[in-house]
Coordinates of C-alpha atoms in Angstrom, one line a residue:
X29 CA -15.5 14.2 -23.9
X30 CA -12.6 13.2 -21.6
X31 CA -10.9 9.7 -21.8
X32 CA -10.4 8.3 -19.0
X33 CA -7.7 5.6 -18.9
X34 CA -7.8 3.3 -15.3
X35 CA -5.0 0.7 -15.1
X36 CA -6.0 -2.6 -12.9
X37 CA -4.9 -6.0 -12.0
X38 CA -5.7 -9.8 -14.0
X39 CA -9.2 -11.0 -13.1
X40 CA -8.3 -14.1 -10.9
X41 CA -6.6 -17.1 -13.0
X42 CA -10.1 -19.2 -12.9
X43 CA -11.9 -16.3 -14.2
X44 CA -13.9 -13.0 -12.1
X45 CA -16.5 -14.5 -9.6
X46 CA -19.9 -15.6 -10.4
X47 CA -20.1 -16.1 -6.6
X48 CA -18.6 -14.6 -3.7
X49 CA -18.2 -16.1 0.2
X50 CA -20.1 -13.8 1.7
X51 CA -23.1 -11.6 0.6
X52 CA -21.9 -8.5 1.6
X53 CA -19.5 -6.7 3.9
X54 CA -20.3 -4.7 7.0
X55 CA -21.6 -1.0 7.1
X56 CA -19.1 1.5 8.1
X57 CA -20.7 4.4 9.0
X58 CA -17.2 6.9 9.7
X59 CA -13.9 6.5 9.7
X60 CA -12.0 6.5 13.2
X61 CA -11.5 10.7 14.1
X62 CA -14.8 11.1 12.2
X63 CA -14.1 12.0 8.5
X64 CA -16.4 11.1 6.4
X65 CA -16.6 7.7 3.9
X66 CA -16.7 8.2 0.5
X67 CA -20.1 10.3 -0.7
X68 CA -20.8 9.7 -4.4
X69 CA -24.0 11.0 -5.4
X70 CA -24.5 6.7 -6.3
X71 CA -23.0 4.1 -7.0
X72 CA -23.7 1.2 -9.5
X73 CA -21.9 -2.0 -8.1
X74 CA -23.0 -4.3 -4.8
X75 CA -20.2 -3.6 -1.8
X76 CA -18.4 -7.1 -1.9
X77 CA -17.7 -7.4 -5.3
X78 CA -14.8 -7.8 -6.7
X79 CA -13.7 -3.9 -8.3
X80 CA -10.4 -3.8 -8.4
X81 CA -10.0 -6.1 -11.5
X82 CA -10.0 -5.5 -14.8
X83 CA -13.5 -6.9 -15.4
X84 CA -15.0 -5.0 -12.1
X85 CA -13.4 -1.8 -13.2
X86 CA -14.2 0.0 -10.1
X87 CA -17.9 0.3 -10.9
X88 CA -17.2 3.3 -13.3
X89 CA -18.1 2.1 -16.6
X90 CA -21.8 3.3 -16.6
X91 CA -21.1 6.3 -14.6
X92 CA -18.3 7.9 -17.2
X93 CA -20.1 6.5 -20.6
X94 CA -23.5 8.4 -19.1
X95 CA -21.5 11.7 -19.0
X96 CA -20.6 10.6 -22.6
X97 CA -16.8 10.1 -21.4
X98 CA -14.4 7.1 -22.7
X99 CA -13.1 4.1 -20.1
X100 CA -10.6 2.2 -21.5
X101 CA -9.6 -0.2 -18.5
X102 CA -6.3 -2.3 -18.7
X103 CA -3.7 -4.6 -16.7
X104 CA -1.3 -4.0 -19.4
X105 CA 0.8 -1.2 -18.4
X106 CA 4.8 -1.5 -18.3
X107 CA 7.2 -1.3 -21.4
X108 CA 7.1 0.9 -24.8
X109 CA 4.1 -1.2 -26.3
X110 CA 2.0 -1.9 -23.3
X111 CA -1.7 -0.6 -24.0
X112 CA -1.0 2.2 -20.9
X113 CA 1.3 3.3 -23.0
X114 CA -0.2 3.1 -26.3
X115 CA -3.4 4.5 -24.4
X116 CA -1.8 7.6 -22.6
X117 CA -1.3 10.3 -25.4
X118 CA -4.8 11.3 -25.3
X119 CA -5.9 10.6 -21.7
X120 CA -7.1 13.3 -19.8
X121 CA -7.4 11.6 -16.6
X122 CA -5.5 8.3 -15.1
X123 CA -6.7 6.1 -12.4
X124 CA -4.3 3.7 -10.9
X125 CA -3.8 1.4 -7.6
X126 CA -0.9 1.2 -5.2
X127 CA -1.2 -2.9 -5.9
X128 CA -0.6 -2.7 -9.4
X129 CA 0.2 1.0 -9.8
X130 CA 0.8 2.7 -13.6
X131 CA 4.2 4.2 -12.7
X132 CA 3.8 8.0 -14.4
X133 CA 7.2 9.2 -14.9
X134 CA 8.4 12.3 -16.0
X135 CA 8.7 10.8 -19.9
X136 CA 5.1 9.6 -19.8
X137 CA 3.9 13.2 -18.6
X138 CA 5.9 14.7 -21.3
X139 CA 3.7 11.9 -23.5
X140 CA 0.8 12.6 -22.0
X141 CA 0.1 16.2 -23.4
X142 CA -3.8 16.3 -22.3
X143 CA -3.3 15.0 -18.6
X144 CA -5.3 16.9 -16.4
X145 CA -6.1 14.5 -13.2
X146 CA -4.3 11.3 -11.9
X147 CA -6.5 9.1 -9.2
X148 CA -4.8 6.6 -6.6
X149 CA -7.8 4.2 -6.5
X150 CA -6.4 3.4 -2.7
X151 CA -3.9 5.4 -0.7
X152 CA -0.3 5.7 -1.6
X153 CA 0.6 7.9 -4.5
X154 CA 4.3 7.3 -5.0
X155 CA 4.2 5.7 -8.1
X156 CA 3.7 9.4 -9.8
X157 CA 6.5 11.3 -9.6
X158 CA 5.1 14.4 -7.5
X159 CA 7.4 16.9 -8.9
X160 CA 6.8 16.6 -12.7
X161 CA 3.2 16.5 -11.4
X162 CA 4.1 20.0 -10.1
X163 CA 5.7 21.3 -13.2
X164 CA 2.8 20.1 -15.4
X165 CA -0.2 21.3 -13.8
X166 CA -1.5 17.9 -12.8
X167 CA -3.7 17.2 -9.8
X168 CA -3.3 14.2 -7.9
X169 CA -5.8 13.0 -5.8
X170 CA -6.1 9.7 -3.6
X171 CA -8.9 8.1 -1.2
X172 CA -7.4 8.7 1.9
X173 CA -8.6 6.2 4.6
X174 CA -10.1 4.2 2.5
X175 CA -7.9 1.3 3.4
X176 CA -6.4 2.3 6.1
X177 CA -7.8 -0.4 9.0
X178 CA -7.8 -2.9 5.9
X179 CA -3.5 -2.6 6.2
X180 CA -3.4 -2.4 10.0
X181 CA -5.3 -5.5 10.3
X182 CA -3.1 -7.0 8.2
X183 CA 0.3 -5.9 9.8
X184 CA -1.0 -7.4 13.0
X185 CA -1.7 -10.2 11.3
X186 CA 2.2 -10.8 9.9
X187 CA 3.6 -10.1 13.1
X188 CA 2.2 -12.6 14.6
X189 CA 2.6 -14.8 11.6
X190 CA 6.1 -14.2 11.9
X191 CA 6.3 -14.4 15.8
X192 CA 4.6 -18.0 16.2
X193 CA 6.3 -18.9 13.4
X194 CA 2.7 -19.7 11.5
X195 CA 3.7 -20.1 7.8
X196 CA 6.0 -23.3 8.1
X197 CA 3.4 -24.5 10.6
X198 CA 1.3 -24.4 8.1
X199 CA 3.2 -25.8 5.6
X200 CA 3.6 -29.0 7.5
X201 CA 0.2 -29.8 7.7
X202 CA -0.3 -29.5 3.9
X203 CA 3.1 -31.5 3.5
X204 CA 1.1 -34.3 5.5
X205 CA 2.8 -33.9 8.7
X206 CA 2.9 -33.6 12.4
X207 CA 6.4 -32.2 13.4
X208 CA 5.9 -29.8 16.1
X209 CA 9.5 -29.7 17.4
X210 CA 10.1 -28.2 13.7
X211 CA 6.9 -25.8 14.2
X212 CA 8.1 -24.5 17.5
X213 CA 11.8 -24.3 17.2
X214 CA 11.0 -20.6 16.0
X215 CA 7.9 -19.8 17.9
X216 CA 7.7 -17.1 20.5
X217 CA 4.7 -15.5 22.6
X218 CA 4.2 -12.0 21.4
X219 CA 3.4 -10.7 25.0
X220 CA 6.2 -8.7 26.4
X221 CA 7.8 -7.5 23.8
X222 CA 8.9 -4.1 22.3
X223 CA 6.9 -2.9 19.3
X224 CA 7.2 0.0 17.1
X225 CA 5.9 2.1 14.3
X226 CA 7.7 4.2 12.3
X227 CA 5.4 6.4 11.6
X228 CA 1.6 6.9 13.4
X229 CA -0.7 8.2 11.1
X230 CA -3.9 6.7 10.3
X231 CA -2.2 3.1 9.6
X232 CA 0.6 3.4 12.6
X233 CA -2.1 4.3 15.4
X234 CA -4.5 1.7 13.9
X235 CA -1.8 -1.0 14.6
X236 CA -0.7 0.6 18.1
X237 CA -4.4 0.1 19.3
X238 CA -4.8 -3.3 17.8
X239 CA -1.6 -4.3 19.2
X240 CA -2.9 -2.7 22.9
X241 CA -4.3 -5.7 23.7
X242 CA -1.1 -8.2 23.5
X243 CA 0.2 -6.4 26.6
X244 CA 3.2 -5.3 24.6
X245 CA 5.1 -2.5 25.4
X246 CA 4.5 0.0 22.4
X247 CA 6.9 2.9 20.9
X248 CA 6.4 5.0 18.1
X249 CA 8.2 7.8 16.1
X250 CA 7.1 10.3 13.8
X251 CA 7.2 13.9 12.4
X252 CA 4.5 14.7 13.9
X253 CA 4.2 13.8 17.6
X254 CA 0.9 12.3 19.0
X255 CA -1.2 14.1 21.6
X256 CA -0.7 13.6 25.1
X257 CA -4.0 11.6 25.9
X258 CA -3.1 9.5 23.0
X259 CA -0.1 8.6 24.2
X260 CA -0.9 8.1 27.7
X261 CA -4.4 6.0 26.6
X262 CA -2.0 3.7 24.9
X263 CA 1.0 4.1 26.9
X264 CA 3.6 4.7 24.2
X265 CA 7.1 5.8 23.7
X266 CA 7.9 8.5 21.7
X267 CA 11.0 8.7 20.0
X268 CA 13.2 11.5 18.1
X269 CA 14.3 9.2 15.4
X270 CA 13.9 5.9 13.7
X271 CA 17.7 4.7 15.3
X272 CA 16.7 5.2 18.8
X273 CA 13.6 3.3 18.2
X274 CA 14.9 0.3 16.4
X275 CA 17.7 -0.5 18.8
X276 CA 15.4 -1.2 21.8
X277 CA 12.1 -2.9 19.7
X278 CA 11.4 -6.4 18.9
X279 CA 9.2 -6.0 16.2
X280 CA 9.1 -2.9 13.8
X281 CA 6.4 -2.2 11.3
X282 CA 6.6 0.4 8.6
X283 CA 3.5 2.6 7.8
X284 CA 5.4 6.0 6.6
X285 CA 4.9 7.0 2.6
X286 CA 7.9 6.5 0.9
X287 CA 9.4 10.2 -1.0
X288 CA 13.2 10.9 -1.2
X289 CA 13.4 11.5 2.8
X290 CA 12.3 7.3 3.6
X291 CA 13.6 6.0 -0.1
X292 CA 15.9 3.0 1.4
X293 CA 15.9 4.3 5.5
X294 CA 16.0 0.2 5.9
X295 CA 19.8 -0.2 4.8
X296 CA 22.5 -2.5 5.9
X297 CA 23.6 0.3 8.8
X298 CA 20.0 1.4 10.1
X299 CA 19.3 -2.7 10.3
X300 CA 22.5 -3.4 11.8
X301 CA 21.2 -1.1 15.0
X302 CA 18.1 -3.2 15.6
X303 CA 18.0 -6.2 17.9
X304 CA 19.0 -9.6 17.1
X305 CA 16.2 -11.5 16.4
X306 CA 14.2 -8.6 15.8
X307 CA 11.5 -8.4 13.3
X308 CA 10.6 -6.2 10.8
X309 CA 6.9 -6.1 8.7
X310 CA 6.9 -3.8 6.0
X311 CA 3.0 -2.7 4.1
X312 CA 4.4 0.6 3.5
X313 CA 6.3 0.8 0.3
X314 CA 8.9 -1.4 -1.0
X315 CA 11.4 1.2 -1.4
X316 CA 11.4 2.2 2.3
X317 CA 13.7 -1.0 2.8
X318 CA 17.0 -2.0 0.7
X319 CA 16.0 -5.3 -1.0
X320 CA 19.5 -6.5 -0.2
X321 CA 20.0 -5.5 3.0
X322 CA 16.8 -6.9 3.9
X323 CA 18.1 -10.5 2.2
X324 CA 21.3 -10.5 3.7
X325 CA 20.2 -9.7 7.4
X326 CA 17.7 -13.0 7.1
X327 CA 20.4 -14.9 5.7
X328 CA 22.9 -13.9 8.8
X329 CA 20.6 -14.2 11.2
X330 CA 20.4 -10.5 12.3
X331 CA 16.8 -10.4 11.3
X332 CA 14.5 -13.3 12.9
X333 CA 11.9 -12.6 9.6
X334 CA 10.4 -10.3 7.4
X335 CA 6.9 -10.0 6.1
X336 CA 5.0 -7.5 4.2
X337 CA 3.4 -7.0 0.7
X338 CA 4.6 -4.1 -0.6
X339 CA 7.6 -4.4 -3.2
X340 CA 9.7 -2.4 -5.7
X341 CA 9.0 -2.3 -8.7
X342 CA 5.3 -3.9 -8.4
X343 CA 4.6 -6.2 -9.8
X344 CA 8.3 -7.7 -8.5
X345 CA 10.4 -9.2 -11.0
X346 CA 10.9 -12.8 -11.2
X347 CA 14.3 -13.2 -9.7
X348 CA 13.4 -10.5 -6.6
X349 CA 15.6 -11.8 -3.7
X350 CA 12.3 -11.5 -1.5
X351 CA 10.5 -14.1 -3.0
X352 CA 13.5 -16.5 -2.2
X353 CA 15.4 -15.2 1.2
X354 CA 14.7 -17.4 4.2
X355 CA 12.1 -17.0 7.1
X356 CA 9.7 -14.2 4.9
X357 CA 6.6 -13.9 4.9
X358 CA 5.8 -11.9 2.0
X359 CA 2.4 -11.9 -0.4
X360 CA 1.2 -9.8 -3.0
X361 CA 0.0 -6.1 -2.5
X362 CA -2.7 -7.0 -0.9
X363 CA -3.3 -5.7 2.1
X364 CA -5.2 -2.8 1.3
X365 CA -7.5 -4.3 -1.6
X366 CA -9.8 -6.5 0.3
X367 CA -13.3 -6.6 -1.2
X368 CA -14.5 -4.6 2.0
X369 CA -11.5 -2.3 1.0
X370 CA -12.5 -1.7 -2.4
X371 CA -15.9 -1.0 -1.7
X372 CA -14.7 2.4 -0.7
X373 CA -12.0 3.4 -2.8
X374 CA -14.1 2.5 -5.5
X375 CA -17.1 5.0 -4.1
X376 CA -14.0 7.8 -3.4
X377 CA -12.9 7.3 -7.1
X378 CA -16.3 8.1 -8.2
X379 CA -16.9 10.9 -5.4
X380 CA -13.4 12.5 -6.7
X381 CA -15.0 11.9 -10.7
X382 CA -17.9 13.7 -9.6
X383 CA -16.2 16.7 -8.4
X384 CA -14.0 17.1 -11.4
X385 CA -16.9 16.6 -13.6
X386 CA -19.1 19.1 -11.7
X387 CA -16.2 21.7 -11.0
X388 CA -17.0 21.2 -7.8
X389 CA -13.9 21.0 -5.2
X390 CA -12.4 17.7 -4.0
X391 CA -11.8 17.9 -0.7
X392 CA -8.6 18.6 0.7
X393 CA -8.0 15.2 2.6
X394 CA -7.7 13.6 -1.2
X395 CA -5.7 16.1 -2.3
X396 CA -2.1 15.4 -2.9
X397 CA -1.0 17.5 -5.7
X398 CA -3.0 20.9 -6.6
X399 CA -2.2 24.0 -8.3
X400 CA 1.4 23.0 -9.0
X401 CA 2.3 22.6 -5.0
X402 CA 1.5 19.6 -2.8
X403 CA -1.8 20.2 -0.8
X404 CA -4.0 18.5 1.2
X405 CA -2.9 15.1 2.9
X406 CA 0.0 15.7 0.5
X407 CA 1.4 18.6 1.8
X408 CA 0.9 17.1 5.4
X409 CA 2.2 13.1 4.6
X410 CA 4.9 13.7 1.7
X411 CA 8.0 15.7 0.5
X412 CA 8.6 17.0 -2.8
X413 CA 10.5 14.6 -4.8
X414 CA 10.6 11.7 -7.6
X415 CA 10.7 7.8 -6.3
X416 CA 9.4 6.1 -9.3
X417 CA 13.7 5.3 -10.8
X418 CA 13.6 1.9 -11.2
X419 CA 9.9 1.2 -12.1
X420 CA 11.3 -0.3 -15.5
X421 CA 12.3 -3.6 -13.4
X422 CA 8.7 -4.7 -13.6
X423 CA 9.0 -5.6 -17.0
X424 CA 10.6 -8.3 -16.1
X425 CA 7.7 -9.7 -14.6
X426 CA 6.2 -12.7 -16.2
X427 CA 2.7 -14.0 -17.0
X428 CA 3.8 -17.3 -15.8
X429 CA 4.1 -16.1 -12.3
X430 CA 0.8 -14.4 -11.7

């Protein structure tokens, strides 16, 4: 018997849904490039639910207690005498999310003496430090894809949040208002303007063909250079490095994975070389951008806004200077955990549960740690490294504020 231990965020504050809006969510038959969705042999929840709760706990309960394996399923995971803790000794696998990831550090492998397998219910697998992975003989694994469209949908939808200046609109209607010199005092038209991606993998190109249709003029940079037909389809811009790009874009949206080479590439000097008024959207990781830097280019005007949902630690600490700085548009990790979202990381969990169980291979696009060297998408997407220092901030994170 193995115990599995899977670490997800509260049930909403009115309690999980006995109805949802919808009755379902669309069919997705492949992902764009052709790999494959998710192929459990079944699955025992209705796409549309909400899984990525405690109480949905991805749709895994009847699967793992059939196999006669133990779930124990928790929110409860930062500080000595959270139940992750408590619960980790004896796990043999751990299943977390980007949104409210278990950080696994090298002290809790050291604890965690029968750890075998570590799932990202999602994509994003930062929170583990790779490298004591590595030295311990654990495989990592995440469902690659699985949210990928959900997160470029959503970084089109903050630029141009930020860009018509939608959020204090907004706000003025709720206030009972009707002031649209105050609305439009910070409103621009999207159209014409220089956008960028650091990074174009499955996220970055997402965006660059979603934001096709603005008529902007599109640049991107990236280890890994696109095909020619790609870039002449979309017409982009390739550059070296992340300076050159910065300095002539108006918007610039991160979608790299944060290890030791992209840890705080947003500082005070890398901002300081992009254009006044620029903007930047961030639904990468947190710790791609300096928190400070970030708060003090908003408050001197360099920066016209910021918006994203990624933060560091997660969940972000009461007194984070993102939840305060001016002209943000930040939210939650949420981005990637729609219910449409979760209907396939949930069936790639179980697809990567059925492999381990059936010492069958996963396949390498989940792979991100395996055999004591990265492989897979790891291999391709990350460095070797450790960007979990600092995770112990969450704990100052408060019930009051969720």
């Amino acid at each position: 018997m193995s115990k599995v231990l899977c670490v997800l965020y509260d049930d909403p504050v009115t309690g999980y849904p006995k109805s949802y809006a919808r009755d379902g969510v669309p069919t997705i038959k492949s992902y764009p490039g052709g790999q494959t969705l998710p192929t459990p042999k079944s699955i025992d929840f209705k796409p549309g639910q909400l899984l990525g709760s405690v109480s949905g706990e991805l749709g895994l309960r009847k699967f793992l207690e059939s196999l006669g394996h133990k779930l124990v399923v928790t929110s409860d995971k930062d500080g000595a005498n959270s139940t992750f803790e408590k619960e980790l000794p004896d796990a043999s696998i751990v299943i977390s999310q980007p949104f409210w990831p278990a950080y696994l550090t090298e002290e809790r492998f050291k604890k965690a003496k029968k750890l075998e397998l570590a799932i990202t219910a999602g994509i994003g697998s930062d929170h583990i430090d790779l490298e004591a992975a590595m030295r311990h003989g654990v495989t990592v694994a995440e469902v690659s894809y699985s949210n990928s469209i959900s997160v470029s949908e959503h970084v089109v939808m903050m630029i141009l949040s930020l860009v018509r200046n939608y959020i204090p609109s907004y706000q003025w209607v709720v206030k009972g208002g009707w002031n649209i010199a105050d609305c439009v005092e910070r409103s621009y038209d999207l159209e014409g303007m220089n956008v960028g991606t650091v990074a174009a993998g499955r996220i970055g190109l997402a965006v660059l063909r979603r934001l096709k249709a603005f008529d902007v003029k599109l640049h991107y940079t990236d280890r890994y250079r696109l095909s020619p037909d790609v870039e002449k389809e979309l017409n982009l811009t390739f550059h070296p490095n992340v300076e050159s790009m910065v300095k002539v874009c108006d918007v610039v949206t991160i979608n790299c994975p944060l290890h030791p080479e992209t840890e705080h590439m947003f500082d005070d000097k890398l901002i300081a070389k992009m254009k006044r008024g620029a903007y930047l959207i961030n639904t990468a990781r947190g710790k791609i951008c300096d928190k400070d830097a970030v708060a003090r280019a908003l408050e001197n005007g360099h920066l016209a806004g910021y918006a994203g949902d990624v933060w560091f630690p997660q969940p972000a600490p009461q007194d984070h200077p993102w939840r305060t700085m001016p002209y943000h548009g930040m939210t939650p990790h949420v981005s990637g955990t729609s219910l449409s979202a979760q209907a396939r990381y949930a069936a790639g969990t179980r697809e990567i549960l059925e492999c381990w169980f059936g010492l069958r291979p996963i396949r390498e696009e989940y792979l991100i740690v395996d055999g004591g060297h990265l492989a897979g998408t790891g291999a391709h997407s990350y460095s070797a490294g450790n960007a979990t220092s600092g995770w112990e901030e969450a704990n100052k994170y408060r019930t009051g504020a969720r």
